[in-house]
mmCIF file with all atom_site columns, C-alpha atoms in Angstrom:
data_model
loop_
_atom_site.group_PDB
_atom_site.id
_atom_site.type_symbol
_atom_site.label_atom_id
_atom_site.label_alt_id
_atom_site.label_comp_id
_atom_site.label_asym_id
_atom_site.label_entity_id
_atom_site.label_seq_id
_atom_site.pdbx_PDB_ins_code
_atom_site.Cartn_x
_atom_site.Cartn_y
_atom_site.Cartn_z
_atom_site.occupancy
_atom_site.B_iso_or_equiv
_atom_site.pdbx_formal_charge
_atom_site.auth_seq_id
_atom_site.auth_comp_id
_atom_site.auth_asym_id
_atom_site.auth_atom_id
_atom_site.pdbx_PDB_model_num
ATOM 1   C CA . UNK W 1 1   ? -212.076 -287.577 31.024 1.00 37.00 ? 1   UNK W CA 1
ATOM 2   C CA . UNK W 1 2   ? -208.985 -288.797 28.935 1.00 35.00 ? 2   UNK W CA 1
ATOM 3   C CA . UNK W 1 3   ? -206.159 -287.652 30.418 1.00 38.00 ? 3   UNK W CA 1
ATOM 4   C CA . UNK W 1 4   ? -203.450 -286.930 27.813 1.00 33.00 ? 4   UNK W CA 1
ATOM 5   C CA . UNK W 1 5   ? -199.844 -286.970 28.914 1.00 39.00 ? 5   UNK W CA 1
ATOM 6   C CA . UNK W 1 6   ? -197.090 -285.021 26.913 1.00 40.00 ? 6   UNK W CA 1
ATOM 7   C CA . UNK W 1 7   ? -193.945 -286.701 26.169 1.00 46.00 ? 7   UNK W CA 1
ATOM 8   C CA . UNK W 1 8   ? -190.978 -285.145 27.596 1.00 55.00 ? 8   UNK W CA 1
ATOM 9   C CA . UNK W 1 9   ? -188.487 -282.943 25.064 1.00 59.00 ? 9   UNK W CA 1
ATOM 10  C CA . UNK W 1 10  ? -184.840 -284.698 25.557 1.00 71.00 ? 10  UNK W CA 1
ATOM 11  C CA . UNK W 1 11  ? -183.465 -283.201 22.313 1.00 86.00 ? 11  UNK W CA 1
ATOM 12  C CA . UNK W 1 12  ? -181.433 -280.642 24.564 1.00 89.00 ? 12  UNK W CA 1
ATOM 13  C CA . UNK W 1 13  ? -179.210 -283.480 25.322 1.00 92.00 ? 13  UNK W CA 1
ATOM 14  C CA . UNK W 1 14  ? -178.058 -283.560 22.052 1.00 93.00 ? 14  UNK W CA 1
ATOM 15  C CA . UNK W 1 15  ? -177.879 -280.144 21.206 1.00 94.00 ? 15  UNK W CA 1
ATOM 16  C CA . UNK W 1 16  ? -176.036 -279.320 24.425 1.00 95.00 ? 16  UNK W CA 1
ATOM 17  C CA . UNK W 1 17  ? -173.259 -281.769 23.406 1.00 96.00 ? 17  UNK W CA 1
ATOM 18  C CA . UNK W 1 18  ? -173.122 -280.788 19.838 1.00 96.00 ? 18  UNK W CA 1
ATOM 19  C CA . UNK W 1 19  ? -172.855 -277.131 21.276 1.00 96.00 ? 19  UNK W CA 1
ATOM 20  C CA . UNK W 1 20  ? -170.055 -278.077 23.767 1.00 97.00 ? 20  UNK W CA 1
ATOM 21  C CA . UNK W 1 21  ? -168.051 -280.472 20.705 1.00 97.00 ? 21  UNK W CA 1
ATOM 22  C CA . UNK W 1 22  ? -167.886 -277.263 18.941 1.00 97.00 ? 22  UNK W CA 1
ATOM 23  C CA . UNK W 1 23  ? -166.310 -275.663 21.517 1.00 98.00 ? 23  UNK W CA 1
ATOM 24  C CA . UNK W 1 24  ? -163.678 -278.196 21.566 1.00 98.00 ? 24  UNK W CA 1
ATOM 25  C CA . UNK W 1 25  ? -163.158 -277.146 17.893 1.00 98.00 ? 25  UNK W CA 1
ATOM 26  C CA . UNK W 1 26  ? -162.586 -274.047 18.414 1.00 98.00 ? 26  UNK W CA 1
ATOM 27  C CA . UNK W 1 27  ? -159.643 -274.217 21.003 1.00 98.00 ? 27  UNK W CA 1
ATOM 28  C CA . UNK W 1 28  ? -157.812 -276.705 18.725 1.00 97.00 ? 28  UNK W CA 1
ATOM 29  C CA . UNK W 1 29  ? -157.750 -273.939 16.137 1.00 97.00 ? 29  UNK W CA 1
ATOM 30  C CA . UNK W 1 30  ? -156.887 -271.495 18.783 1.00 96.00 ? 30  UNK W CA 1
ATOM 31  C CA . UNK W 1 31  ? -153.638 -273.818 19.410 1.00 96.00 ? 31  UNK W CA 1
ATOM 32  C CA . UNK W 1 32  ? -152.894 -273.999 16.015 1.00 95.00 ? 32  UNK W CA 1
ATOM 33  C CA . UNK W 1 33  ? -153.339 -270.480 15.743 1.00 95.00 ? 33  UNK W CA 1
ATOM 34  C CA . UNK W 1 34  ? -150.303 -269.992 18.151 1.00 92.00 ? 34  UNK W CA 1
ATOM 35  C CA . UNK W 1 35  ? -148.237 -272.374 16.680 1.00 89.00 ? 35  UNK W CA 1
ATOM 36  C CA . UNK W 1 36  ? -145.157 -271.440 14.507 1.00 84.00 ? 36  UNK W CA 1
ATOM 37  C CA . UNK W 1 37  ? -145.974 -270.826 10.717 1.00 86.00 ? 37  UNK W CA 1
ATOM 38  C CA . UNK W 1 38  ? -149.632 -271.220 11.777 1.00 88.00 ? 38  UNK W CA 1
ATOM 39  C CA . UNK W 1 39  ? -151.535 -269.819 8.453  1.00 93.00 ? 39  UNK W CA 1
ATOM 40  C CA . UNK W 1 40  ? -153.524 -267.129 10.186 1.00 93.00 ? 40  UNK W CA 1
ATOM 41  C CA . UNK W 1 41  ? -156.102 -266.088 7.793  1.00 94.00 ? 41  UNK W CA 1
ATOM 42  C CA . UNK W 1 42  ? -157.038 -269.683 7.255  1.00 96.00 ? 42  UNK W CA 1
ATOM 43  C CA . UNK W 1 43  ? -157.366 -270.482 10.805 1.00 96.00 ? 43  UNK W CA 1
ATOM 44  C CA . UNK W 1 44  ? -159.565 -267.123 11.342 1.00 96.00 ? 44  UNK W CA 1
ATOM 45  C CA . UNK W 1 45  ? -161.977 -267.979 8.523  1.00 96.00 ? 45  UNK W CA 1
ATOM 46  C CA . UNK W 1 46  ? -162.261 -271.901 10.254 1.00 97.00 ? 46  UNK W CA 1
ATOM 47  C CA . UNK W 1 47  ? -162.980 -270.353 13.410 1.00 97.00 ? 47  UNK W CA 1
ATOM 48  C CA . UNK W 1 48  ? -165.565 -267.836 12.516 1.00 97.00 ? 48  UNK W CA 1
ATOM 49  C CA . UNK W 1 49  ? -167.060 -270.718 10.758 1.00 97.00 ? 49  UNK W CA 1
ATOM 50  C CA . UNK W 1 50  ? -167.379 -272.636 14.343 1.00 97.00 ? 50  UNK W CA 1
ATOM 51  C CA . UNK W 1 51  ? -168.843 -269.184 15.792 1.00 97.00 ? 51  UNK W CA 1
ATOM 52  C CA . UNK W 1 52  ? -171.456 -269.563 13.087 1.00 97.00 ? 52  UNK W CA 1
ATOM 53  C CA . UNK W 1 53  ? -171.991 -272.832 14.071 1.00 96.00 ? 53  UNK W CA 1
ATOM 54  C CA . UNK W 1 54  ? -172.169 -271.970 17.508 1.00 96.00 ? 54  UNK W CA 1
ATOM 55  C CA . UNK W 1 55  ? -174.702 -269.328 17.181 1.00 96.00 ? 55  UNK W CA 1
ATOM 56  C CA . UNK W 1 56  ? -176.858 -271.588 14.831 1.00 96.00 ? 56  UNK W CA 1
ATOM 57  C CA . UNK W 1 57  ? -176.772 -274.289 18.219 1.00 94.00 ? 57  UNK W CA 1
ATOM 58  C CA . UNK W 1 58  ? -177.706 -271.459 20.236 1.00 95.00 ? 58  UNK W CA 1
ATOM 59  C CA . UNK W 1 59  ? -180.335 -270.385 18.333 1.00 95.00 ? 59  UNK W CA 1
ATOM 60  C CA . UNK W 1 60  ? -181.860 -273.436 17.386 1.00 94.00 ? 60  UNK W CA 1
ATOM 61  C CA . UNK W 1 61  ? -182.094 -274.432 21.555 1.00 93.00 ? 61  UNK W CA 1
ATOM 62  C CA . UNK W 1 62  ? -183.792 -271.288 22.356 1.00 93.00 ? 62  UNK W CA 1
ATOM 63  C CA . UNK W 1 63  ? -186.268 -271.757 19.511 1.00 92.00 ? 63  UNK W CA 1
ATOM 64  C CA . UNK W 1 64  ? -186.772 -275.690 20.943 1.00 91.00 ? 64  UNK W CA 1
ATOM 65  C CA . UNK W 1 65  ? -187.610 -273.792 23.790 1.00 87.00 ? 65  UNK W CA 1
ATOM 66  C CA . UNK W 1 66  ? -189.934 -271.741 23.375 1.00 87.00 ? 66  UNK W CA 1
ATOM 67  C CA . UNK W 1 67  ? -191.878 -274.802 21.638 1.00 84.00 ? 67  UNK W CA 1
ATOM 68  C CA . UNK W 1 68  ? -191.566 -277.019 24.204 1.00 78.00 ? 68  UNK W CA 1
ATOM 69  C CA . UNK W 1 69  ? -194.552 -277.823 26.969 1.00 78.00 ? 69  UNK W CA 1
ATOM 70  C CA . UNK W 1 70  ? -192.150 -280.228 29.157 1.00 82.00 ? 70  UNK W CA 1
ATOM 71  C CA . UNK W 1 71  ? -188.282 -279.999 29.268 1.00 84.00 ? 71  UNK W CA 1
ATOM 72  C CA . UNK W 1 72  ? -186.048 -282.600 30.868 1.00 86.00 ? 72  UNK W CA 1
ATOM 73  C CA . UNK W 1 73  ? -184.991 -279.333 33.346 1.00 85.00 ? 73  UNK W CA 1
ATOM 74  C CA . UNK W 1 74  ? -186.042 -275.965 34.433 1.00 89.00 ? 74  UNK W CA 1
ATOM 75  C CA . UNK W 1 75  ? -186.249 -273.584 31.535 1.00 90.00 ? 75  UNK W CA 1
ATOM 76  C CA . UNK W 1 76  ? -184.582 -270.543 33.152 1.00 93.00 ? 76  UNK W CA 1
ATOM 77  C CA . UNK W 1 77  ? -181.245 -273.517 33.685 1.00 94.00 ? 77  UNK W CA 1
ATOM 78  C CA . UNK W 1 78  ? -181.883 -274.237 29.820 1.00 94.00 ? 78  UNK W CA 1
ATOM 79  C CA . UNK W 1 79  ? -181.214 -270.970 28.291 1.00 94.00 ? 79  UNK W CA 1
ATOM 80  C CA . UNK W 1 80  ? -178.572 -269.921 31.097 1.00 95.00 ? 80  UNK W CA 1
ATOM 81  C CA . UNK W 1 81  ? -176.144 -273.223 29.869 1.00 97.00 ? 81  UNK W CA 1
ATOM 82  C CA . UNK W 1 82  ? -177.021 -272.079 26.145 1.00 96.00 ? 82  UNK W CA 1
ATOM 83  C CA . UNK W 1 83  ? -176.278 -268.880 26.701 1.00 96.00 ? 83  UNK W CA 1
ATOM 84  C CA . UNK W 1 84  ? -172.599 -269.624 29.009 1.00 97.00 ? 84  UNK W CA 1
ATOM 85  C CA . UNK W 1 85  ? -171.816 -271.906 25.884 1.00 97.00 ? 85  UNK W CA 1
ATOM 86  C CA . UNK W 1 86  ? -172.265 -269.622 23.879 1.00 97.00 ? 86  UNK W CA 1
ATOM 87  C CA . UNK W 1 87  ? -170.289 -266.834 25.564 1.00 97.00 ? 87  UNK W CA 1
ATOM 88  C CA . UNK W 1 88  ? -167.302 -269.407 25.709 1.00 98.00 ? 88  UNK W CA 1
ATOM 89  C CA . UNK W 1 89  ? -167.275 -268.947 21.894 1.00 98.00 ? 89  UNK W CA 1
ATOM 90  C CA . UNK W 1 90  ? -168.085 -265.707 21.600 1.00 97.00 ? 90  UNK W CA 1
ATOM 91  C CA . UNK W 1 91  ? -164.800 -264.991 23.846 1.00 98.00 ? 91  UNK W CA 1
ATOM 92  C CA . UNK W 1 92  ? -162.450 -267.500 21.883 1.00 98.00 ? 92  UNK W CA 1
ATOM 93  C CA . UNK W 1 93  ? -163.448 -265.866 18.113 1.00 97.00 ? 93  UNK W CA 1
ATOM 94  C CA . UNK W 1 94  ? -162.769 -262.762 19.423 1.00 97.00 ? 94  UNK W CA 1
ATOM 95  C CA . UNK W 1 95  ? -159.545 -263.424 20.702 1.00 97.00 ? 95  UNK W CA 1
ATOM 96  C CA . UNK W 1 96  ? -158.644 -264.630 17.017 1.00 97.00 ? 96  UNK W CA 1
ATOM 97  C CA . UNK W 1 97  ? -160.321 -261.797 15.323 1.00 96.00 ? 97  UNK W CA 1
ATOM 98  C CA . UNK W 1 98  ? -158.330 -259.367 17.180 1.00 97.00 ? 98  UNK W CA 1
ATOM 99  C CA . UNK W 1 99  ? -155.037 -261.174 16.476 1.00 96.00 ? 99  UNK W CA 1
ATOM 100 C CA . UNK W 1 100 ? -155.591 -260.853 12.775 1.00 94.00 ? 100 UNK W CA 1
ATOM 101 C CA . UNK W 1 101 ? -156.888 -257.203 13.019 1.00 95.00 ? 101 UNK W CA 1
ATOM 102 C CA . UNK W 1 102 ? -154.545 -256.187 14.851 1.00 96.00 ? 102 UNK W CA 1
ATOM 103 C CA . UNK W 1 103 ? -151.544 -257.455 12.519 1.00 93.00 ? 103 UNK W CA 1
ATOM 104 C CA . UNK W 1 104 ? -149.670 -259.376 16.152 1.00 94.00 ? 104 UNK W CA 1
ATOM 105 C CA . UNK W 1 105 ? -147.202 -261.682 14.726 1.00 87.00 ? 105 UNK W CA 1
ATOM 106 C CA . UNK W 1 106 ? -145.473 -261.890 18.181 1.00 88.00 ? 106 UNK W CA 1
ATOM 107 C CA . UNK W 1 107 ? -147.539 -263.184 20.842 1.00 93.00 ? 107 UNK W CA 1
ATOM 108 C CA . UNK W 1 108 ? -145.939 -263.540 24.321 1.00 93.00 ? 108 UNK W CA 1
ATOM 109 C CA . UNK W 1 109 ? -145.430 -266.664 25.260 1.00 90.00 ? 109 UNK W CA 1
ATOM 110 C CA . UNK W 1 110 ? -147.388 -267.366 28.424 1.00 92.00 ? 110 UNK W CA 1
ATOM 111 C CA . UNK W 1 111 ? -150.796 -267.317 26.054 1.00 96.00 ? 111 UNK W CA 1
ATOM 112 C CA . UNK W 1 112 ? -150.209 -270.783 25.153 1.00 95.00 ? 112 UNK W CA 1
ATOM 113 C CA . UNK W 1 113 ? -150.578 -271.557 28.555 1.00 96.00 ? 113 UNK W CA 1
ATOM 114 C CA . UNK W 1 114 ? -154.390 -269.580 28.659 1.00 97.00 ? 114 UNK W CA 1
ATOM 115 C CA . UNK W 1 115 ? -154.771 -271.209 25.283 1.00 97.00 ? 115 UNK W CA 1
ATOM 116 C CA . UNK W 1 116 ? -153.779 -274.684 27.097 1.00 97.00 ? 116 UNK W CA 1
ATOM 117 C CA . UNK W 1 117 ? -156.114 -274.214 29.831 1.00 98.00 ? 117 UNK W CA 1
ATOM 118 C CA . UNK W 1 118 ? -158.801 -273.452 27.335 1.00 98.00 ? 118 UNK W CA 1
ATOM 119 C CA . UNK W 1 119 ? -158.279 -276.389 25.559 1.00 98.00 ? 119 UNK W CA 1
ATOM 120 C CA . UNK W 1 120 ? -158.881 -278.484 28.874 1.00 98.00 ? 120 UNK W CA 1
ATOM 121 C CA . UNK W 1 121 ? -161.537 -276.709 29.468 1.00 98.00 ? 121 UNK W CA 1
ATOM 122 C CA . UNK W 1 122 ? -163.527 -277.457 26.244 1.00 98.00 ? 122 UNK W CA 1
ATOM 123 C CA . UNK W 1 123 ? -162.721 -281.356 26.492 1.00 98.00 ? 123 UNK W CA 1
ATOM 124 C CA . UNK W 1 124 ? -163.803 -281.878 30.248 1.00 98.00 ? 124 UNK W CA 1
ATOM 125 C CA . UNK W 1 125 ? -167.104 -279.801 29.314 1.00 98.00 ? 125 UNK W CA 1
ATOM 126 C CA . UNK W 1 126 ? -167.604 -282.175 25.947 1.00 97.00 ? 126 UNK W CA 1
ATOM 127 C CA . UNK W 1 127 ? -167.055 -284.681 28.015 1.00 97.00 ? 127 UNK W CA 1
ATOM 128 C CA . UNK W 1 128 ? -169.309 -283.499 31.018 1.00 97.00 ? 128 UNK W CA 1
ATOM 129 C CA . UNK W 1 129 ? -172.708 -282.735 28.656 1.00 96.00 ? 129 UNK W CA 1
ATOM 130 C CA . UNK W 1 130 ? -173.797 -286.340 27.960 1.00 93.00 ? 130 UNK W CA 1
ATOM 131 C CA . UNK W 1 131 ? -173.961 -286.812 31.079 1.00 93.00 ? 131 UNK W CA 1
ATOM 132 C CA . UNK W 1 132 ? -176.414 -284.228 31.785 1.00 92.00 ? 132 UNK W CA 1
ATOM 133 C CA . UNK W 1 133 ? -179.306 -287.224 31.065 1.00 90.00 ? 133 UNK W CA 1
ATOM 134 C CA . UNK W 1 134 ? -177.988 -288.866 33.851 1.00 89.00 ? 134 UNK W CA 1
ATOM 135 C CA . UNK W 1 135 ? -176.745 -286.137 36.410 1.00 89.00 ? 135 UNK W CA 1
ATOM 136 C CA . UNK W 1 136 ? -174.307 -288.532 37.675 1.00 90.00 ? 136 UNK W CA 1
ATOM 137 C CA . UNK W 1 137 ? -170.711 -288.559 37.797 1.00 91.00 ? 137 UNK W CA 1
ATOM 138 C CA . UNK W 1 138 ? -170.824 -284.396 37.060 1.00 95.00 ? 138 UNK W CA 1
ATOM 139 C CA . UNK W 1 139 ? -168.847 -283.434 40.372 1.00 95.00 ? 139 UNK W CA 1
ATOM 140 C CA . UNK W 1 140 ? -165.214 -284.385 39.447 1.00 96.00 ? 140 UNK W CA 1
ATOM 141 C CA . UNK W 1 141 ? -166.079 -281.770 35.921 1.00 97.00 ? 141 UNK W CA 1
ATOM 142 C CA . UNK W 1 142 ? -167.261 -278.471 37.860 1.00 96.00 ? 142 UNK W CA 1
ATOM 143 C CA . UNK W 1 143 ? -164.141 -279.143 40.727 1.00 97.00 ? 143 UNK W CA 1
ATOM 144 C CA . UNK W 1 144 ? -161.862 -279.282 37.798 1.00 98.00 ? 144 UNK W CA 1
ATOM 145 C CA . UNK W 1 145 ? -163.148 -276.577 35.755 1.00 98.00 ? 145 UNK W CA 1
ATOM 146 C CA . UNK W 1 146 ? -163.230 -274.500 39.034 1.00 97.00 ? 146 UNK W CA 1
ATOM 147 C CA . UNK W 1 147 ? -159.527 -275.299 39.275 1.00 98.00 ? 147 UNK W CA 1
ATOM 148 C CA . UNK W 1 148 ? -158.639 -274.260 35.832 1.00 98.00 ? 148 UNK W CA 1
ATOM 149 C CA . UNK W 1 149 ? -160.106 -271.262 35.857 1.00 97.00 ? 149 UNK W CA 1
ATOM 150 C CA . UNK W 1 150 ? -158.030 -270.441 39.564 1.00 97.00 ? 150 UNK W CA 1
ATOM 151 C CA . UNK W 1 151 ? -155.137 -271.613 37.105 1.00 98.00 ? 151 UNK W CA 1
ATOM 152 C CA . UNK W 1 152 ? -156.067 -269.021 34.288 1.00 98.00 ? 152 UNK W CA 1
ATOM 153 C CA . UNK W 1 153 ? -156.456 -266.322 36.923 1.00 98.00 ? 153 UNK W CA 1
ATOM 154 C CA . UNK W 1 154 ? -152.595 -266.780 37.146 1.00 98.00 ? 154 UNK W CA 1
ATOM 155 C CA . UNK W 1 155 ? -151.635 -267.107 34.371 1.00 98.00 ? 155 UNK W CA 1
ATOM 156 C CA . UNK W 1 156 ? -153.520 -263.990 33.289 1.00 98.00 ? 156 UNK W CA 1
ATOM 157 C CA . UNK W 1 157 ? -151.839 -261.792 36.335 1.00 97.00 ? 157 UNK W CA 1
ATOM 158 C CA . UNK W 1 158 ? -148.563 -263.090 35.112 1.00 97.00 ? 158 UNK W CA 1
ATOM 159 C CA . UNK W 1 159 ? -148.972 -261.763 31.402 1.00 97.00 ? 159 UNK W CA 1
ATOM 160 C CA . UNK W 1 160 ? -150.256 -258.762 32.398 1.00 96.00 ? 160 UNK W CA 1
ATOM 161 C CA . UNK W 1 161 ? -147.162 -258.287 34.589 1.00 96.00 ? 161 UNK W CA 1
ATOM 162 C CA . UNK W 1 162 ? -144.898 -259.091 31.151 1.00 96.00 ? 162 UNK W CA 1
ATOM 163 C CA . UNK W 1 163 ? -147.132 -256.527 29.318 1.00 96.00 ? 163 UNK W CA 1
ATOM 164 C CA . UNK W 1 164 ? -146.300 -253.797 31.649 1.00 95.00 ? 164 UNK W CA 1
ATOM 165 C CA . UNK W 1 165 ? -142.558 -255.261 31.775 1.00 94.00 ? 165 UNK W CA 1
ATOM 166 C CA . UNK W 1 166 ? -141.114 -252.511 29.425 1.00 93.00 ? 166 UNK W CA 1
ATOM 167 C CA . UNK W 1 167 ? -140.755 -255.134 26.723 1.00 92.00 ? 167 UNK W CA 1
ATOM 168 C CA . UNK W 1 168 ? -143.782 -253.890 24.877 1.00 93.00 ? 168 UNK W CA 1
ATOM 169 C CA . UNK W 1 169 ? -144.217 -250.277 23.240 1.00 95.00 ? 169 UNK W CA 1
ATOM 170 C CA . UNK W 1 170 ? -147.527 -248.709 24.378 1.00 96.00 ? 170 UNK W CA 1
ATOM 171 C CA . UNK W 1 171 ? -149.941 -249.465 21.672 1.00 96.00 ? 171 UNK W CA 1
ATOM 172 C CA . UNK W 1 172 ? -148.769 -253.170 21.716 1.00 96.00 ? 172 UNK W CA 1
ATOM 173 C CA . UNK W 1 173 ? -149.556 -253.280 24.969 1.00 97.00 ? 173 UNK W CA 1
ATOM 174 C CA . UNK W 1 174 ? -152.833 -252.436 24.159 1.00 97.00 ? 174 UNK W CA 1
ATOM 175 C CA . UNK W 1 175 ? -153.195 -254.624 21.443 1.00 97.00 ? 175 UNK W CA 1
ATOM 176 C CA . UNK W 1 176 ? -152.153 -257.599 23.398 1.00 97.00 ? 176 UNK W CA 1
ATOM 177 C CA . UNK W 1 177 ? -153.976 -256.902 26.695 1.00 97.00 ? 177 UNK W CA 1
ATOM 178 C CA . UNK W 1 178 ? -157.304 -257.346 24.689 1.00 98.00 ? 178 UNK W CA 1
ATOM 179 C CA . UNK W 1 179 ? -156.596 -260.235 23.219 1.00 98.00 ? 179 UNK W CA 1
ATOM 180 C CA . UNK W 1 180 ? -155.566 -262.024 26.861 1.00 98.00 ? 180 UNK W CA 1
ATOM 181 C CA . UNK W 1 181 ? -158.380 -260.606 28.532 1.00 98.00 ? 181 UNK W CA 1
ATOM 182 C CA . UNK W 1 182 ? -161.042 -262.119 25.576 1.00 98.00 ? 182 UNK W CA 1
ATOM 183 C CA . UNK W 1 183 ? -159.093 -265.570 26.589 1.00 98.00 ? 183 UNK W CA 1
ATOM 184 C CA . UNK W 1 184 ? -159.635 -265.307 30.341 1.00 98.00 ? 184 UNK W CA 1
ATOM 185 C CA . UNK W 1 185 ? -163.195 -263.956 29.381 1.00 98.00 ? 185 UNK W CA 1
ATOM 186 C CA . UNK W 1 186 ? -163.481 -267.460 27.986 1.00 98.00 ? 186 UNK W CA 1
ATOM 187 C CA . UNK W 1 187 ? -162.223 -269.570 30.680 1.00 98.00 ? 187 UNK W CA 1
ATOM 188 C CA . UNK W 1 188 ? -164.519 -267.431 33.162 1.00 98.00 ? 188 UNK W CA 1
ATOM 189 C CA . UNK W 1 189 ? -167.619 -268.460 30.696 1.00 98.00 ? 189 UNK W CA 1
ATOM 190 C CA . UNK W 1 190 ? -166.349 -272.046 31.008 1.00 98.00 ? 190 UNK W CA 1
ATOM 191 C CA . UNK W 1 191 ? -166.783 -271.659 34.816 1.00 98.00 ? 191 UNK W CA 1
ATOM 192 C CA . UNK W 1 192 ? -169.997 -270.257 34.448 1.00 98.00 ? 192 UNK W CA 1
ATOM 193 C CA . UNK W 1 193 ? -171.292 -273.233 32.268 1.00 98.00 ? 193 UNK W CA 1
ATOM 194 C CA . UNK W 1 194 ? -169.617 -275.496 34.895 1.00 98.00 ? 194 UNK W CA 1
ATOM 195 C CA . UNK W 1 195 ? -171.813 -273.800 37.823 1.00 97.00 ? 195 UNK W CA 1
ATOM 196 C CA . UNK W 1 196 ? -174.828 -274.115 35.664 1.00 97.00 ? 196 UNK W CA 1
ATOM 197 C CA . UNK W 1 197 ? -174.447 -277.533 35.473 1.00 96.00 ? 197 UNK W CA 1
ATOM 198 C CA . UNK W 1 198 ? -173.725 -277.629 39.083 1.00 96.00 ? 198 UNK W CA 1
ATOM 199 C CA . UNK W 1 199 ? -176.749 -275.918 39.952 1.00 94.00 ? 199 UNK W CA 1
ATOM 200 C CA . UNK W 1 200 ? -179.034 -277.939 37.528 1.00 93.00 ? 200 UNK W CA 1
ATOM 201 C CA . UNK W 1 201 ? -177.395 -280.950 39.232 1.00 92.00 ? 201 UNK W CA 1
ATOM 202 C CA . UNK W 1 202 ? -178.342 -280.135 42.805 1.00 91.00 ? 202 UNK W CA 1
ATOM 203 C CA . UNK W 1 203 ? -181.879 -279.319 41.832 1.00 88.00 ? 203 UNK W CA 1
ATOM 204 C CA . UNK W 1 204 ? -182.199 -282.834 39.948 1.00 82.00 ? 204 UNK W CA 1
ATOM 205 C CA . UNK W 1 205 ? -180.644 -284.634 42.972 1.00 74.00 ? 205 UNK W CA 1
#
């Protein structure tokens, strides 16, 4: 009997980096979002456009998925490091959305230093996914990502302390404790793609 062997499907390679690029995108614009004279409805509109983007990665991995017979990893690992990417954006678009809803032309200024840790983030985990072919060199990415999100831990705790400072009336509070909680949201889903890879990397080893 012929025995017929099927080729391997490394396209998720790709898509993974493409999907983690994106991200990069998106906490450029959330830096320019912060910055002074920043034009706000423009920047909204570029990032919802990434979110599209993101969702259209997303999708297009899980659909890879379910057609593939052999994948270069476990599936369950596949869609968990789709789906953590995808949060990560999910997190940062709704951060935006809400400062444009919610009319906040003064943002404390301690978010640019979630919004800096963000940014980080998003290049160390560009920078981590090609490297997924190879699983080497990954360890220095999930130590640092585990220290920036100890970093954005802190930082959160010390806006919420300036929230609740007196500064603030009520409702602003309110206002600006959601959109600090969607950005450490996002730096938690950037430790959770970071301890995918991990994980994937200690089963490969």
């Amino acid at each position: 009997m012929r025995l017929r062997l099927t080729p391997r499907d490394d396209s998720y390679y790709e898509m993974f980096a493409d999907s983690a690029n994106n991200l990069v995108i998106a906490a450029r614009l959330l830096v320019e979002l912060i910055s002074d004279g920043a034009d706000r409805d423009a920047i909204t509109e570029k990032m919802r456009a990434c979110e599209h983007a993101g969702d259209e990665r997303t999708h297009t991995i899980m659909r890879r998925l379910n057609e593939s017979f052999v994948t270069p990893f476990d599936r369950e690992d596949i869609y968990r490091l789709a789906s953590c990417l995808d949060d990560v954006m999910d997190s940062m678009e709704a951060a935006v959305d809400l400062i444009g809803l919610y009319r906040l032309d003064r943002l404390p200024k301690g978010i640019i230093d979630q919004v800096e840790v963000l940014e980080r983030a998003a290049e160390l985990t560009s920078e981590a996914m090609p490297r997924l072919r190879s699983m080497k060199d990954l360890t220095s990415y999930w130590i640092e990502i585990n220290q920036l999100e100890n970093q954005a831990d802190q930082i959160y705790r010390r806006l919420l302390a300036h929230l609740f400072s007196g500064e603030y009336d009520a409702l602003t509070v309110l206002k600006l404790k959601d959109v600090i909680e969607e950005l450490e949201t996002a730096a938690d889903a950037f430790e959770h793609v970071a301890n995918t890879v991990e994980s994937i990397a200690v089963k490969e080893s």
